[in-house]
Amino acid sequence: SQQGEEDPQALSIQEGENATMNCSYKTSINNLQWYRQNSGRGLVHLILIRSNEREKHSGRLRVTLDTSKKSSSLLITASRAADTASYFCATGRGNAGNMLTFGGGTRLMVKP
Amino acid sequence: EAGVAQSPRYKIIEKRQSVAFWCNPISGHATLYWYQQILGQGPKLLIQFQNNGVVDDSQLPKDRFSAERLKGVDSTLKIQPAKLEDSAVYLCASSSGVRGKVGHEQFFGPGTRLTVL
């Protein structure tokens, strides 16, 4: 079963707009990761946030984590057509936090 | 730095046949993973190796799936016999597994797309 659930399942925006994707999960985690998947580059790691962190930034990406609500969000600012892809959250468990459970993904389309 | 290599990229077989996938992780990465990704879904972890030992295989259908990691480097995943529902992309990933650090970026290969007819 997939622990993470992304919302929305699909999102269509214009280039330059911001995109926000949400992830909810059920059991305790020690880290949460976001990945992007498109046909050109496969599945690529974007950002990792640990359970004792609340917010992280990487370039145009901003991730928040609320462990009390068991939820995370990914914000992409000033989106580009090249951001068109599926975005997955993955919750980490196990001693080293490496056993990832992926959600079903958000399919983002950025129109030029 | 070379990425995770997988072969073949595509495979079409009939049900009840057997198939094997090969993965070569990033050099020096101790941890190797096999995932199954069914169309429209997120990847599902099948098995995790730390060097040549199995860390977790709780979601591996052991009646038909097997995996090994010889000498802690390359790995093979086998399905025997295949069923229609095994049609999916099989992804291999590796991570460095630095001691004392919780959570590690995983690097994914291009995957093998399996079609079972």
Tab-separated table of C-alpha atoms in Angstrom:
chain	number	residue	atom	x	y	z
A	1	SER	CA	0.000	0.000	0.000
A	2	GLN	CA	1.188	3.529	-0.649
A	3	GLN	CA	1.494	5.666	2.452
A	4	GLY	CA	1.780	9.054	0.823
A	5	GLU	CA	-1.081	10.619	-1.021
A	6	GLU	CA	-0.484	13.620	-3.211
A	7	ASP	CA	-3.028	16.301	-3.827
A	8	PRO	CA	-4.009	17.338	-6.421
A	9	GLN	CA	-3.581	14.349	-8.726
A	10	ALA	CA	-3.203	16.701	-11.677
A	11	LEU	CA	-2.386	20.403	-11.972
A	12	SER	CA	-2.228	22.654	-15.030
A	13	ILE	CA	-0.757	26.153	-14.800
A	14	GLN	CA	0.757	28.856	-17.000
A	15	GLU	CA	4.475	29.477	-17.177
A	16	GLY	CA	5.541	31.941	-14.493
A	17	GLU	CA	2.867	30.880	-12.021
A	18	ASN	CA	3.593	29.049	-8.789
A	19	ALA	CA	2.660	25.385	-8.308
A	20	THR	CA	1.834	23.870	-4.944
A	21	MET	CA	1.558	20.144	-4.346
A	22	ASN	CA	0.582	18.517	-1.071
A	23	CYS	CA	1.401	15.164	0.445
A	24	SER	CA	-0.251	13.446	3.373
A	25	TYR	CA	0.951	10.302	5.098
A	26	LYS	CA	-0.233	7.992	7.848
A	27	THR	CA	2.583	6.646	10.016
A	28	SER	CA	5.578	8.277	11.656
A	29	ILE	CA	8.576	8.958	9.451
A	30	ASN	CA	12.165	10.038	9.879
A	31	ASN	CA	12.431	11.863	6.573
A	32	LEU	CA	10.360	12.830	3.540
A	33	GLN	CA	11.682	13.235	0.021
A	34	TRP	CA	10.308	14.711	-3.177
A	35	TYR	CA	11.136	13.279	-6.591
A	36	ARG	CA	10.338	14.359	-10.141
A	37	GLN	CA	9.750	11.989	-13.025
A	38	ASN	CA	9.542	12.779	-16.694
A	39	SER	CA	10.171	10.745	-19.792
A	40	GLY	CA	13.421	12.504	-20.553
A	41	ARG	CA	15.303	12.188	-17.273
A	42	GLY	CA	13.541	9.417	-15.388
A	43	LEU	CA	13.077	9.683	-11.618
A	44	VAL	CA	15.210	12.402	-10.038
A	45	HIS	CA	15.608	13.413	-6.398
A	46	LEU	CA	14.628	17.020	-5.669
A	47	ILE	CA	14.839	17.598	-1.939
A	48	LEU	CA	14.967	15.763	1.394
A	49	ILE	CA	13.550	17.073	4.649
A	50	ARG	CA	14.133	15.339	7.975
A	51	SER	CA	11.462	14.917	10.622
A	52	ASN	CA	13.070	17.539	12.881
A	53	GLU	CA	13.027	20.148	10.107
A	54	ARG	CA	10.081	22.322	9.172
A	55	GLU	CA	11.139	23.983	5.931
A	56	LYS	CA	13.839	23.640	3.275
A	57	HIS	CA	14.667	25.548	0.143
A	58	SER	CA	16.504	24.568	-2.996
A	59	GLY	CA	16.537	27.059	-5.848
A	60	ARG	CA	12.905	27.592	-6.901
A	61	LEU	CA	11.718	24.779	-4.631
A	62	ARG	CA	10.349	25.181	-1.135
A	63	VAL	CA	9.312	22.204	0.974
A	64	THR	CA	7.492	22.300	4.285
A	65	LEU	CA	6.871	19.462	6.712
A	66	ASP	CA	4.258	19.384	9.465
A	67	THR	CA	4.704	16.164	11.429
A	68	SER	CA	1.747	16.958	13.705
A	69	LYS	CA	-0.532	16.976	10.674
A	70	LYS	CA	1.466	14.299	8.841
A	71	SER	CA	1.677	16.466	5.764
A	72	SER	CA	4.177	18.123	3.474
A	73	SER	CA	3.967	20.586	0.640
A	74	LEU	CA	6.175	21.313	-2.355
A	75	LEU	CA	6.098	24.791	-3.854
A	76	ILE	CA	7.658	25.500	-7.233
A	77	THR	CA	7.950	29.219	-7.858
A	78	ALA	CA	8.055	30.920	-11.257
A	79	SER	CA	7.309	27.664	-13.066
A	80	ARG	CA	8.774	26.845	-16.477
A	81	ALA	CA	7.586	24.543	-19.240
A	82	ALA	CA	10.524	22.285	-18.338
A	83	ASP	CA	8.928	21.705	-14.897
A	84	THR	CA	6.223	19.624	-16.617
A	85	ALA	CA	6.508	16.221	-14.955
A	86	SER	CA	5.044	13.958	-12.272
A	87	TYR	CA	6.042	14.821	-8.724
A	88	PHE	CA	6.139	12.182	-5.997
A	89	CYS	CA	6.558	12.429	-2.265
A	90	ALA	CA	8.261	9.508	-0.566
A	91	THR	CA	8.312	8.868	3.162
A	92	GLY	CA	11.395	7.298	4.683
A	93	ARG	CA	11.347	4.673	7.426
A	94	GLY	CA	13.708	2.110	8.861
A	95	ASN	CA	16.873	2.661	10.865
A	96	ALA	CA	18.565	4.674	8.166
A	97	GLY	CA	15.352	6.137	6.795
A	98	ASN	CA	16.047	4.643	3.413
A	99	MET	CA	12.993	2.441	3.001
A	100	LEU	CA	10.882	4.762	0.882
A	101	THR	CA	7.138	4.546	0.363
A	102	PHE	CA	6.027	6.624	-2.603
A	103	GLY	CA	2.695	8.295	-3.113
A	104	GLY	CA	0.704	8.200	-6.331
A	105	GLY	CA	2.110	11.488	-7.623
A	106	THR	CA	0.886	14.834	-8.922
A	107	ARG	CA	0.997	15.305	-12.683
A	108	LEU	CA	2.013	18.911	-13.336
A	109	MET	CA	1.639	20.549	-16.713
A	110	VAL	CA	3.142	23.991	-17.253
A	111	LYS	CA	1.854	25.680	-20.392
A	112	PRO	CA	4.187	28.076	-22.221
B	1	GLU	CA	30.037	10.320	-12.496
B	2	ALA	CA	28.268	7.447	-14.247
B	3	GLY	CA	24.694	6.891	-13.191
B	4	VAL	CA	22.805	3.713	-12.364
B	5	ALA	CA	22.800	1.383	-15.353
B	6	GLN	CA	20.015	-1.063	-16.130
B	7	SER	CA	19.410	-3.571	-18.880
B	8	PRO	CA	17.494	-4.427	-20.884
B	9	ARG	CA	15.470	-1.244	-21.375
B	10	TYR	CA	12.459	-3.090	-22.748
B	11	LYS	CA	11.285	-6.685	-22.524
B	12	ILE	CA	8.193	-8.380	-23.871
B	13	ILE	CA	7.405	-11.919	-22.740
B	14	GLU	CA	4.466	-14.290	-22.592
B	15	LYS	CA	2.884	-15.161	-19.265
B	16	ARG	CA	4.507	-18.066	-17.453
B	17	GLN	CA	7.882	-17.283	-19.033
B	18	SER	CA	10.816	-16.125	-16.947
B	19	VAL	CA	12.740	-12.854	-17.206
B	20	ALA	CA	15.768	-11.289	-15.556
B	21	PHE	CA	16.815	-7.666	-15.126
B	22	TRP	CA	20.294	-6.418	-14.399
B	23	CYS	CA	21.445	-3.347	-12.466
B	24	ASN	CA	24.842	-1.751	-11.950
B	25	PRO	CA	24.714	0.910	-9.213
B	26	ILE	CA	26.808	4.034	-8.878
B	27	SER	CA	30.346	3.101	-7.908
B	28	GLY	CA	30.802	3.026	-4.148
B	29	HIS	CA	27.107	3.017	-3.287
B	30	ALA	CA	26.495	0.432	-0.593
B	31	THR	CA	22.708	0.402	-0.769
B	32	LEU	CA	20.760	-0.884	-3.756
B	33	TYR	CA	17.009	-0.971	-4.268
B	34	TRP	CA	14.589	-2.544	-6.708
B	35	TYR	CA	11.223	-0.872	-7.271
B	36	GLN	CA	8.186	-1.833	-9.336
B	37	GLN	CA	6.235	1.022	-10.928
B	38	ILE	CA	2.879	0.179	-12.446
B	39	LEU	CA	1.554	2.685	-14.972
B	40	GLY	CA	-0.069	5.654	-13.270
B	41	GLN	CA	1.269	4.781	-9.812
B	42	GLY	CA	4.291	5.653	-7.727
B	43	PRO	CA	7.192	3.226	-7.390
B	44	LYS	CA	6.812	0.391	-4.877
B	45	LEU	CA	9.902	-0.881	-3.062
B	46	LEU	CA	10.461	-4.592	-3.694
B	47	ILE	CA	13.810	-5.220	-2.032
B	48	GLN	CA	16.668	-3.299	-0.428
B	49	PHE	CA	20.268	-4.527	-0.212
B	50	GLN	CA	23.026	-3.179	2.016
B	51	ASN	CA	26.241	-4.389	0.372
B	52	ASN	CA	25.302	-7.997	-0.472
B	53	GLY	CA	22.847	-8.532	2.393
B	54	VAL	CA	19.078	-8.095	2.232
B	55	VAL	CA	17.761	-5.295	4.474
B	56	ASP	CA	14.093	-5.605	3.538
B	57	ASP	CA	12.189	-7.799	1.101
B	58	SER	CA	8.778	-7.670	2.752
B	59	GLN	CA	7.037	-6.552	-0.450
B	60	LEU	CA	8.778	-8.980	-2.766
B	61	PRO	CA	6.400	-11.723	-4.011
B	62	LYS	CA	8.813	-14.476	-3.126
B	63	ASP	CA	6.855	-17.237	-4.821
B	64	ARG	CA	7.864	-15.793	-8.200
B	65	PHE	CA	10.375	-12.994	-7.649
B	66	SER	CA	13.979	-13.400	-6.563
B	67	ALA	CA	16.901	-11.010	-6.363
B	68	GLU	CA	20.562	-11.221	-5.576
B	69	ARG	CA	23.468	-8.856	-5.292
B	70	LEU	CA	26.715	-10.600	-5.993
B	71	LYS	CA	29.837	-9.235	-4.308
B	72	GLY	CA	27.893	-6.211	-3.136
B	73	VAL	CA	27.942	-4.523	-6.551
B	74	ASP	CA	25.711	-5.611	-9.471
B	75	SER	CA	22.263	-7.017	-8.869
B	76	THR	CA	19.760	-9.124	-10.781
B	77	LEU	CA	16.008	-9.353	-10.306
B	78	LYS	CA	14.228	-12.400	-11.698
B	79	ILE	CA	10.588	-13.216	-12.243
B	80	GLN	CA	9.616	-16.843	-12.766
B	81	PRO	CA	6.914	-17.449	-13.881
B	82	ALA	CA	5.626	-14.064	-15.004
B	83	LYS	CA	1.990	-13.056	-14.697
B	84	LEU	CA	0.040	-10.426	-16.613
B	85	GLU	CA	-0.018	-8.169	-13.536
B	86	ASP	CA	3.800	-8.047	-13.519
B	87	SER	CA	3.684	-5.658	-16.466
B	88	ALA	CA	5.419	-2.567	-15.104
B	89	VAL	CA	8.636	-0.592	-15.128
B	90	TYR	CA	11.290	-2.082	-12.861
B	91	LEU	CA	13.531	0.595	-11.422
B	92	CYS	CA	16.875	0.097	-9.759
B	93	ALA	CA	18.245	2.760	-7.423
B	94	SER	CA	21.323	3.186	-5.264
B	95	SER	CA	22.374	5.420	-2.413
B	96	SER	CA	25.597	6.051	-0.551
B	97	GLY	CA	24.320	5.209	2.917
B	98	VAL	CA	26.633	7.437	4.924
B	99	ARG	CA	26.822	6.179	8.504
B	100	GLY	CA	25.021	8.235	11.090
B	101	LYS	CA	22.947	10.104	8.558
B	102	VAL	CA	19.234	9.458	8.401
B	103	GLY	CA	17.726	9.527	4.952
B	104	HIS	CA	19.721	9.524	1.748
B	105	GLU	CA	19.090	10.696	-1.775
B	106	GLN	CA	18.429	7.756	-4.056
B	107	PHE	CA	19.714	7.753	-7.621
B	108	PHE	CA	17.501	5.909	-10.083
B	109	GLY	CA	18.333	4.093	-13.271
B	110	PRO	CA	16.273	4.464	-16.467
B	111	GLY	CA	14.255	1.333	-15.689
B	112	THR	CA	13.235	-1.763	-17.609
B	113	ARG	CA	9.764	-1.677	-19.101
B	114	LEU	CA	8.285	-5.189	-18.919
B	115	THR	CA	5.220	-6.197	-20.891
B	116	VAL	CA	3.686	-9.578	-20.131
B	117	LEU	CA	1.302	-10.852	-22.823
